[in-house]
XYZ file of N, CA and C in Angstrom:
618
model
N -20.911 -0.062 -10.880
C -20.912 -0.494 -9.478
C -20.658 0.710 -8.580
N -21.493 0.860 -7.525
C -21.293 2.018 -6.660
C -20.122 1.776 -5.724
N -19.722 2.868 -5.029
C -18.519 2.801 -4.215
C -18.580 1.771 -3.104
N -19.741 1.646 -2.456
C -19.855 0.696 -1.351
C -19.656 -0.726 -1.846
N -20.301 -1.058 -2.989
C -20.149 -2.401 -3.543
C -18.729 -2.632 -4.068
N -18.107 -1.567 -4.575
C -16.718 -1.683 -5.047
C -15.813 -2.053 -3.886
N -15.990 -1.371 -2.765
C -15.194 -1.671 -1.578
C -15.437 -3.093 -1.102
N -16.677 -3.505 -1.093
C -17.007 -4.867 -0.660
C -16.360 -5.897 -1.582
N -16.411 -5.640 -2.876
C -15.832 -6.588 -3.835
C -14.321 -6.688 -3.655
N -13.651 -5.542 -3.476
C -12.204 -5.561 -3.293
C -11.829 -6.191 -1.951
N -12.608 -5.899 -0.929
C -12.335 -6.495 0.384
C -12.476 -8.005 0.340
N -13.520 -8.473 -0.334
C -13.737 -9.916 -0.453
C -12.616 -10.577 -1.230
N -12.213 -9.951 -2.323
C -11.129 -10.512 -3.127
C -9.826 -10.542 -2.339
N -9.547 -9.478 -1.587
C -8.310 -9.417 -0.806
C -8.260 -10.517 0.245
N -9.409 -10.799 0.847
C -9.440 -11.804 1.922
C -9.157 -13.213 1.414
N -9.250 -13.404 0.097
C -9.033 -14.737 -0.472
C -7.563 -15.045 -0.720
N -6.691 -14.019 -0.673
C -5.271 -14.277 -0.864
C -4.697 -15.010 0.349
N -3.742 -15.879 0.089
C -3.145 -16.647 1.176
C -2.417 -15.710 2.144
N -2.652 -15.842 3.443
C -1.972 -14.986 4.425
C -0.456 -15.163 4.342
N 0.264 -14.078 4.565
C 1.725 -14.120 4.521
C 2.286 -13.468 5.782
N 3.190 -14.165 6.435
C 3.846 -13.648 7.635
C 5.259 -13.215 7.264
N 5.617 -11.996 7.637
C 6.953 -11.462 7.390
C 7.498 -10.908 8.702
N 8.632 -11.431 9.127
C 9.265 -10.997 10.384
C 8.281 -10.995 11.548
N 7.457 -12.024 11.579
C 6.501 -12.184 12.664
C 5.236 -11.376 12.522
N 5.093 -10.628 11.431
C 3.910 -9.801 11.200
C 3.072 -10.377 10.068
N 1.764 -10.373 10.259
C 0.865 -10.754 9.180
C 0.716 -9.572 8.237
N 1.047 -9.772 6.970
C 0.918 -8.676 6.022
C -0.553 -8.364 5.772
N -0.906 -7.086 5.707
C -2.283 -6.742 5.325
C -2.534 -7.186 3.896
N -3.768 -7.556 3.603
C -4.089 -8.027 2.254
C -4.720 -6.938 1.387
N -5.099 -5.818 2.022
C -5.694 -4.700 1.307
C -5.026 -3.412 1.778
N -4.466 -2.644 0.843
C -3.826 -1.369 1.154
C -4.638 -0.236 0.546
N -4.972 0.746 1.364
C -5.638 1.955 0.883
C -4.623 3.085 0.846
N -4.294 3.557 -0.361
C -3.372 4.670 -0.534
C -4.153 5.978 -0.555
N -3.869 6.858 0.376
C -4.544 8.149 0.370
C -3.955 9.032 -0.723
N -4.770 9.964 -1.182
C -4.355 10.923 -2.208
C -5.306 12.115 -2.098
N -4.815 13.276 -1.654
C -5.722 14.409 -1.427
C -6.445 14.879 -2.675
N -5.862 14.674 -3.846
C -6.508 15.109 -5.083
C -7.604 14.144 -5.522
N -7.414 12.871 -5.256
C -8.349 11.857 -5.759
C -9.293 11.331 -4.682
N -8.902 11.452 -3.418
C -9.751 10.999 -2.307
C -9.733 12.093 -1.236
N -10.651 13.055 -1.322
C -10.618 14.197 -0.403
C -10.967 13.869 1.043
N -11.604 12.731 1.291
C -11.994 12.378 2.660
C -11.456 10.988 3.011
N -10.158 10.870 3.267
C -9.586 9.544 3.537
C -10.097 8.928 4.828
N -10.478 9.786 5.790
C -10.990 9.239 7.050
C -12.270 8.432 6.818
N -13.127 8.910 5.909
C -14.370 8.194 5.621
C -14.088 6.823 5.012
N -13.078 6.754 4.163
C -12.701 5.457 3.587
C -12.128 4.554 4.671
N -11.244 5.102 5.487
C -10.614 4.312 6.548
C -11.652 3.708 7.491
N -12.734 4.441 7.731
C -13.787 3.960 8.631
C -14.513 2.745 8.080
N -14.355 2.474 6.795
C -15.077 1.366 6.165
C -14.173 0.207 5.780
N -12.878 0.348 5.986
C -11.970 -0.727 5.609
C -12.138 -1.937 6.525
N -11.995 -3.146 5.991
C -12.103 -4.336 6.835
C -10.896 -4.479 7.752
N -11.125 -5.095 8.885
C -10.051 -5.347 9.843
C -8.901 -6.071 9.159
N -7.670 -5.677 9.509
C -6.494 -6.296 8.934
C -5.965 -5.594 7.702
N -6.691 -4.591 7.217
C -6.214 -3.794 6.086
C -5.191 -2.777 6.574
N -4.641 -2.011 5.642
C -3.690 -0.967 6.009
C -4.002 0.320 5.262
N -3.801 1.426 5.955
C -3.871 2.752 5.348
C -2.443 3.179 5.030
N -2.216 3.635 3.818
C -0.917 4.214 3.461
C -1.147 5.718 3.316
N -0.782 6.462 4.351
C -1.046 7.899 4.402
C 0.039 8.662 3.673
N -0.344 9.291 2.566
C 0.583 10.099 1.783
C 0.190 11.560 1.942
N 0.987 12.308 2.683
C 0.617 13.677 3.052
C 0.927 14.687 1.953
N 1.915 14.407 1.115
C 2.300 15.317 0.041
C 2.561 16.734 0.555
N 3.168 16.837 1.728
C 3.536 18.136 2.260
C 2.409 18.957 2.837
N 1.276 18.368 3.110
C 0.130 19.107 3.642
C 0.477 19.767 4.973
N -0.025 20.976 5.164
C 0.260 21.716 6.395
C -0.314 21.022 7.627
N -1.412 20.304 7.447
C -2.050 19.631 8.584
C -1.733 18.138 8.602
N -0.579 17.752 8.067
C -0.235 16.334 7.932
C -0.241 15.608 9.275
N 0.331 16.231 10.297
C 0.385 15.564 11.603
C -1.022 15.353 12.149
N -1.859 16.373 12.066
C -3.230 16.253 12.582
C -4.006 15.177 11.832
N -3.878 15.190 10.502
C -4.584 14.181 9.718
C -4.035 12.787 10.003
N -2.737 12.688 10.110
C -2.132 11.402 10.420
C -2.593 10.859 11.757
N -2.739 11.727 12.728
C -3.198 11.280 14.045
C -4.659 10.855 14.008
N -5.458 11.520 13.186
C -6.852 11.077 13.038
C -6.905 9.687 12.410
N -6.082 9.481 11.396
C -6.033 8.158 10.768
C -5.483 7.111 11.731
N -4.521 7.501 12.555
C -3.989 6.589 13.562
C -5.089 6.149 14.518
N -5.929 7.092 14.931
C -7.022 6.776 15.845
C -8.011 5.806 15.210
N -8.345 6.053 13.947
C -9.260 5.154 13.243
C -8.625 3.774 13.087
N -7.357 3.751 12.720
C -6.672 2.473 12.533
C -6.660 1.657 13.818
N -6.382 2.305 14.925
C -6.351 1.599 16.207
C -7.724 1.039 16.551
N -8.762 1.851 16.344
C -10.118 1.424 16.695
C -10.613 0.291 15.816
N -10.170 0.247 14.562
C -10.707 -0.719 13.609
C -9.770 -1.891 13.332
N -8.646 -1.951 14.000
C -7.728 -3.064 13.769
C -7.022 -2.986 12.440
N -6.637 -1.765 12.046
C -5.925 -1.540 10.793
C -4.469 -1.194 11.083
N -3.627 -1.308 10.078
C -2.263 -0.807 10.176
C -2.205 0.567 9.526
N -1.291 1.402 10.000
C -1.066 2.715 9.410
C 0.384 2.819 8.971
N 0.573 3.009 7.661
C 1.891 3.281 7.112
C 1.905 4.728 6.624
N 3.063 5.353 6.693
C 3.208 6.719 6.196
C 4.115 6.707 4.975
N 3.705 7.412 3.953
C 4.474 7.435 2.724
C 5.632 8.405 2.756
N 6.837 7.895 2.532
C 8.027 8.698 2.205
C 8.474 9.687 3.271
N 8.061 9.502 4.528
C 8.416 10.515 5.538
C 8.563 9.839 6.902
N 9.776 9.474 7.247
C 10.013 8.760 8.493
C 9.680 9.623 9.700
N 9.947 10.923 9.627
C 9.636 11.804 10.739
C 8.155 11.893 11.005
N 7.361 11.969 9.939
C 5.910 11.997 10.100
C 5.413 10.668 10.661
N 5.991 9.575 10.198
C 5.613 8.263 10.730
C 5.848 8.205 12.234
N 6.990 8.723 12.667
C 7.293 8.754 14.098
C 6.301 9.651 14.841
N 5.979 10.787 14.226
C 5.128 11.766 14.882
C 3.694 11.325 15.078
N 3.202 10.445 14.212
C 1.808 10.011 14.329
C 1.687 8.594 14.884
N 2.808 7.984 15.234
C 2.761 6.638 15.804
C 2.387 5.576 14.795
N 2.946 5.687 13.595
C 2.615 4.738 12.526
C 3.214 3.357 12.801
N 2.709 2.383 12.054
C 3.213 1.011 12.142
C 4.318 0.737 11.137
N 4.581 1.719 10.280
C 5.622 1.522 9.287
C 5.606 2.619 8.257
N 6.350 2.391 7.176
C 6.453 3.377 6.102
C 6.350 2.691 4.748
N 5.900 3.469 3.782
C 5.915 3.037 2.383
C 6.812 3.995 1.634
N 7.788 3.456 0.933
C 8.806 4.281 0.289
C 8.676 4.274 -1.228
N 8.935 5.414 -1.861
C 9.066 5.417 -3.318
C 10.379 4.766 -3.717
N 10.499 4.420 -4.974
C 11.708 3.752 -5.456
C 12.974 4.519 -5.093
N 12.914 5.840 -5.189
C 14.122 6.658 -5.006
C 14.675 6.598 -3.590
N 13.884 6.094 -2.633
C 14.331 6.047 -1.240
C 14.830 4.673 -0.816
N 15.012 3.777 -1.767
C 15.430 2.414 -1.428
C 16.754 2.385 -0.683
N 17.675 3.264 -1.044
C 18.997 3.240 -0.413
C 18.938 3.565 1.076
N 17.923 4.298 1.497
C 17.805 4.653 2.907
C 17.078 3.628 3.754
N 16.601 2.560 3.105
C 15.806 1.574 3.830
C 16.584 0.866 4.942
N 17.819 0.423 4.720
C 18.534 -0.261 5.805
C 18.687 0.587 7.069
N 18.911 1.880 6.901
C 19.028 2.754 8.076
C 17.683 2.842 8.804
N 16.596 2.975 8.050
C 15.276 3.011 8.673
C 14.996 1.717 9.422
N 15.395 0.611 8.819
C 15.189 -0.686 9.472
C 15.964 -0.764 10.780
N 17.190 -0.273 10.780
C 18.001 -0.309 11.994
C 17.396 0.560 13.088
N 16.836 1.707 12.697
C 16.279 2.631 13.675
C 14.889 2.227 14.127
N 14.174 1.518 13.262
C 12.783 1.123 13.570
C 12.579 -0.345 13.208
N 13.159 -1.248 13.973
C 13.112 -2.666 13.605
C 11.708 -3.261 13.570
N 10.748 -2.628 14.241
C 9.394 -3.173 14.252
C 8.518 -2.625 13.132
N 9.014 -1.671 12.391
C 8.222 -1.098 11.299
C 8.022 -2.104 10.169
N 6.843 -2.088 9.593
C 6.616 -2.731 8.309
C 7.064 -1.733 7.248
N 7.958 -2.147 6.367
C 8.485 -1.244 5.344
C 8.202 -1.830 3.969
N 7.339 -1.137 3.244
C 7.040 -1.526 1.870
C 7.654 -0.488 0.929
N 7.821 -0.877 -0.314
C 8.446 0.030 -1.267
C 7.801 -0.133 -2.642
N 7.694 0.964 -3.359
C 7.123 0.936 -4.700
C 8.134 0.366 -5.687
N 7.627 -0.325 -6.691
C 8.485 -0.859 -7.757
C 7.700 -0.872 -9.056
N 8.317 -0.306 -10.095
C 7.639 -0.228 -11.382
C 8.294 -1.097 -12.449
N 9.436 -1.664 -12.096
C 10.116 -2.530 -13.056
C 11.053 -3.464 -12.308
N 11.716 -4.344 -13.034
C 12.561 -5.358 -12.407
C 13.739 -4.739 -11.673
N 14.334 -3.708 -12.219
C 15.480 -3.083 -11.566
C 15.087 -2.530 -10.187
N 13.947 -1.849 -10.131
C 13.485 -1.294 -8.864
C 13.119 -2.410 -7.885
N 12.534 -3.472 -8.401
C 12.146 -4.585 -7.543
C 13.374 -5.246 -6.920
N 14.423 -5.430 -7.712
C 15.648 -6.033 -7.198
C 16.329 -5.103 -6.190
N 16.259 -3.796 -6.419
C 16.825 -2.846 -5.459
C 16.079 -2.919 -4.136
N 14.765 -3.067 -4.189
C 13.966 -3.200 -2.977
C 14.316 -4.474 -2.224
N 14.525 -5.533 -2.973
C 14.886 -6.819 -2.371
C 16.244 -6.724 -1.671
N 17.218 -6.136 -2.346
C 18.555 -5.987 -1.750
C 18.534 -5.099 -0.510
N 17.672 -4.095 -0.516
C 17.604 -3.162 0.607
C 16.923 -3.762 1.828
N 16.210 -4.873 1.641
C 15.573 -5.524 2.772
C 14.141 -5.112 3.022
N 13.433 -4.697 1.973
C 12.017 -4.343 2.129
C 11.213 -5.560 2.590
N 10.109 -5.293 3.256
C 9.212 -6.376 3.665
C 8.304 -6.811 2.526
N 7.969 -5.882 1.643
C 7.101 -6.186 0.509
C 7.249 -5.076 -0.522
N 6.867 -5.389 -1.752
C 6.900 -4.404 -2.835
C 5.490 -4.177 -3.357
N 5.208 -2.934 -3.689
C 3.928 -2.574 -4.301
C 4.215 -2.276 -5.771
N 3.786 -3.174 -6.633
C 4.095 -3.102 -8.057
C 2.958 -2.404 -8.803
N 3.327 -1.459 -9.667
C 2.318 -0.734 -10.425
C 2.911 -0.140 -11.696
N 2.008 0.257 -12.635
C 0.575 -0.044 -12.652
C 0.332 -1.412 -13.288
N -0.532 -2.186 -12.674
C -0.835 -3.502 -13.220
C -1.840 -3.386 -14.367
N -2.879 -2.567 -14.149
C -3.895 -2.314 -15.157
C -3.899 -0.818 -15.494
N -4.575 -0.406 -16.559
C -4.685 1.024 -16.839
C -5.227 1.777 -15.628
N -4.585 2.896 -15.306
C -4.877 3.606 -14.059
C -5.213 5.063 -14.316
N -5.988 5.635 -13.376
C -6.318 7.059 -13.430
C -5.220 7.935 -12.845
N -4.207 7.327 -12.263
C -3.133 8.110 -11.656
C -2.398 8.909 -12.727
N -2.173 10.211 -12.484
C -1.461 11.022 -13.479
C -0.013 10.596 -13.684
N 0.542 9.850 -12.731
C 1.938 9.425 -12.849
C 2.085 8.003 -13.376
N 0.961 7.353 -13.635
C 1.017 5.953 -14.076
C 1.608 5.834 -15.468
N 2.435 4.838 -15.638
C 3.018 4.567 -16.941
C 2.240 3.487 -17.670
N 2.895 2.824 -18.597
C 2.270 1.744 -19.352
C 1.953 0.580 -18.408
N 0.728 0.078 -18.422
C 0.384 -1.017 -17.517
C 1.186 -2.285 -17.798
N 1.519 -2.980 -16.722
C 2.283 -4.222 -16.838
C 1.447 -5.346 -17.426
N 0.170 -5.358 -17.086
C -0.678 -6.472 -17.459
C -0.352 -7.686 -16.605
N -1.143 -8.721 -16.744
C -0.946 -9.916 -15.930
C 0.369 -10.617 -16.255
N 0.750 -10.592 -17.505
C 2.001 -11.254 -17.892
C 3.203 -10.522 -17.296
N 3.207 -9.198 -17.386
C 4.301 -8.425 -16.805
C 4.365 -8.572 -15.304
N 3.186 -8.597 -14.665
C 3.141 -8.796 -13.219
C 3.725 -10.154 -12.850
N 3.355 -11.193 -13.588
C 3.858 -12.542 -13.302
C 5.373 -12.601 -13.441
N 5.910 -11.926 -14.423
C 7.364 -11.930 -14.612
C 8.078 -11.320 -13.412
N 7.515 -10.241 -12.869
C 8.128 -9.609 -11.700
C 8.001 -10.495 -10.466
N 6.843 -11.079 -10.270
C 6.639 -11.946 -9.105
C 7.608 -13.127 -9.145
N 7.798 -13.689 -10.334
C 8.684 -14.847 -10.470
C 10.160 -14.487 -10.319
N 10.465 -13.192 -10.398
C 11.864 -12.763 -10.348
C 12.295 -12.295 -8.967
N 11.403 -12.375 -7.972
C 11.747 -11.852 -6.658
C 11.286 -12.788 -5.551
N 11.936 -12.677 -4.418
C 11.493 -13.394 -3.218
C 10.578 -12.526 -2.366
N 10.437 -11.254 -2.732
C 9.600 -10.347 -1.947
C 8.116 -10.630 -2.156
N 7.305 -10.477 -1.118
C 5.864 -10.460 -1.321
C 5.502 -9.250 -2.187
N 4.550 -9.426 -3.089
C 4.193 -8.378 -4.046
C 2.713 -8.033 -3.941
N 2.448 -6.720 -3.897
C 1.083 -6.197 -3.977
C 0.848 -5.650 -5.379
N -0.386 -5.741 -5.839
C -0.769 -5.187 -7.133
C -1.481 -3.858 -6.930
N -1.016 -2.827 -7.627
C -1.606 -1.489 -7.578
C -1.772 -0.973 -9.003
N -2.797 -0.176 -9.199
C -3.001 0.442 -10.497
C -4.144 -0.192 -11.267
N -5.289 0.479 -11.292
C -6.442 -0.059 -12.009
C -7.074 -1.266 -11.357
N -6.765 -1.498 -10.078
C -7.355 -2.647 -9.373
C -8.759 -2.250 -8.922
N -9.740 -2.825 -9.543
C -11.148 -2.549 -9.262
C -11.932 -3.856 -9.265
N -13.209 -3.761 -8.963
C -14.036 -4.966 -8.929
C -13.991 -5.704 -10.261
N -13.925 -4.962 -11.360
C -13.966 -5.609 -12.673
C -12.635 -6.238 -13.071
N -11.558 -5.903 -12.375
C -10.246 -6.453 -12.729
C -9.660 -7.379 -11.678
N -10.130 -7.274 -10.433
C -9.459 -7.965 -9.340
C -9.553 -9.481 -9.452
N -10.626 -9.987 -10.034
C -10.764 -11.444 -10.143
C -9.626 -12.065 -10.937
N -9.082 -11.314 -11.881
C -7.998 -11.851 -12.713
C -6.692 -11.989 -11.945
N -6.621 -11.433 -10.735
C -5.413 -11.555 -9.918
C -5.396 -12.825 -9.079
N -6.524 -13.550 -9.036
C -6.561 -14.806 -8.288
C -5.552 -15.775 -8.882
N -4.703 -16.335 -8.045
C -3.696 -17.273 -8.508
C -2.480 -16.632 -9.137
N -2.398 -15.304 -9.092
C -1.279 -14.600 -9.723
C -0.009 -14.632 -8.879
N -0.165 -14.907 -7.590
C 0.979 -14.895 -6.693
C 1.107 -13.634 -5.859
N 0.239 -12.644 -6.084
C 0.290 -11.453 -5.240
C -0.189 -11.795 -3.836
N 0.315 -11.046 -2.848
C -0.113 -11.263 -1.463
C -1.284 -10.390 -1.096
N -1.578 -9.395 -1.948
C -2.673 -8.495 -1.653
C -2.821 -7.467 -2.755
N -3.787 -6.591 -2.569
C -4.072 -5.570 -3.565
C -4.051 -4.195 -2.905
N -3.831 -3.194 -3.737
C -3.771 -1.812 -3.275
C -4.597 -0.949 -4.212
N -5.235 0.082 -3.663
C -6.085 0.942 -4.476
C -6.168 2.326 -3.860
N -6.628 3.262 -4.669
C -6.810 4.641 -4.227
C -8.302 4.952 -4.284
N -8.775 5.574 -5.366
C -10.168 6.013 -5.391
C -11.160 4.867 -5.549
N -10.707 3.682 -5.951
C -11.630 2.548 -6.060
C -12.258 2.215 -4.712
N -11.581 2.578 -3.623
C -12.106 2.294 -2.287
C -12.909 3.452 -1.716
N -12.967 4.567 -2.451
C -13.526 5.786 -1.872
C -15.042 5.865 -1.920
N -15.634 5.257 -2.929
C -17.080 5.328 -3.004
C -17.578 6.655 -3.537
């Protein structure tokens, strides 16, 4: 399947999940995680995302992070997308983001971020039950659980599979996104799983 059809398939699948409102905000059903090594042109992907999706901008210390973030902010505003910034509250402030996405290690700082930015959507990564419970206690709006399926990410561990994903969903009150190996050939199996949406990196790049 080519990239355009892959994006269409994932967008269609995401739109079928039941909408979820958190603190008065409609959660996006499709998250695009940027990655400079795996998706060299995130702006091109952002230009094709369906309305209501979210970009999760991960700068990884890039020298032009502010400039790139502002370009993504402009695209997000024009297309009705949300913009979250990964792991960097200062960068989120600098580019006018709608929120942040935090790695597991930053869970303890979430309450302070919430107090300082009450309107931010704050999501957090979780790879196991302990991390998921920490995210819940910290007051995250949603958790991004990974890897659900075998993934190309160099940091991906053993995939949870559908059974592992179900166990995590049943153990938390947080809305859960599925990340890791989510592609057109796997996304159909997430129907009825209880996830609120899906997340992907290069599967959306084309």
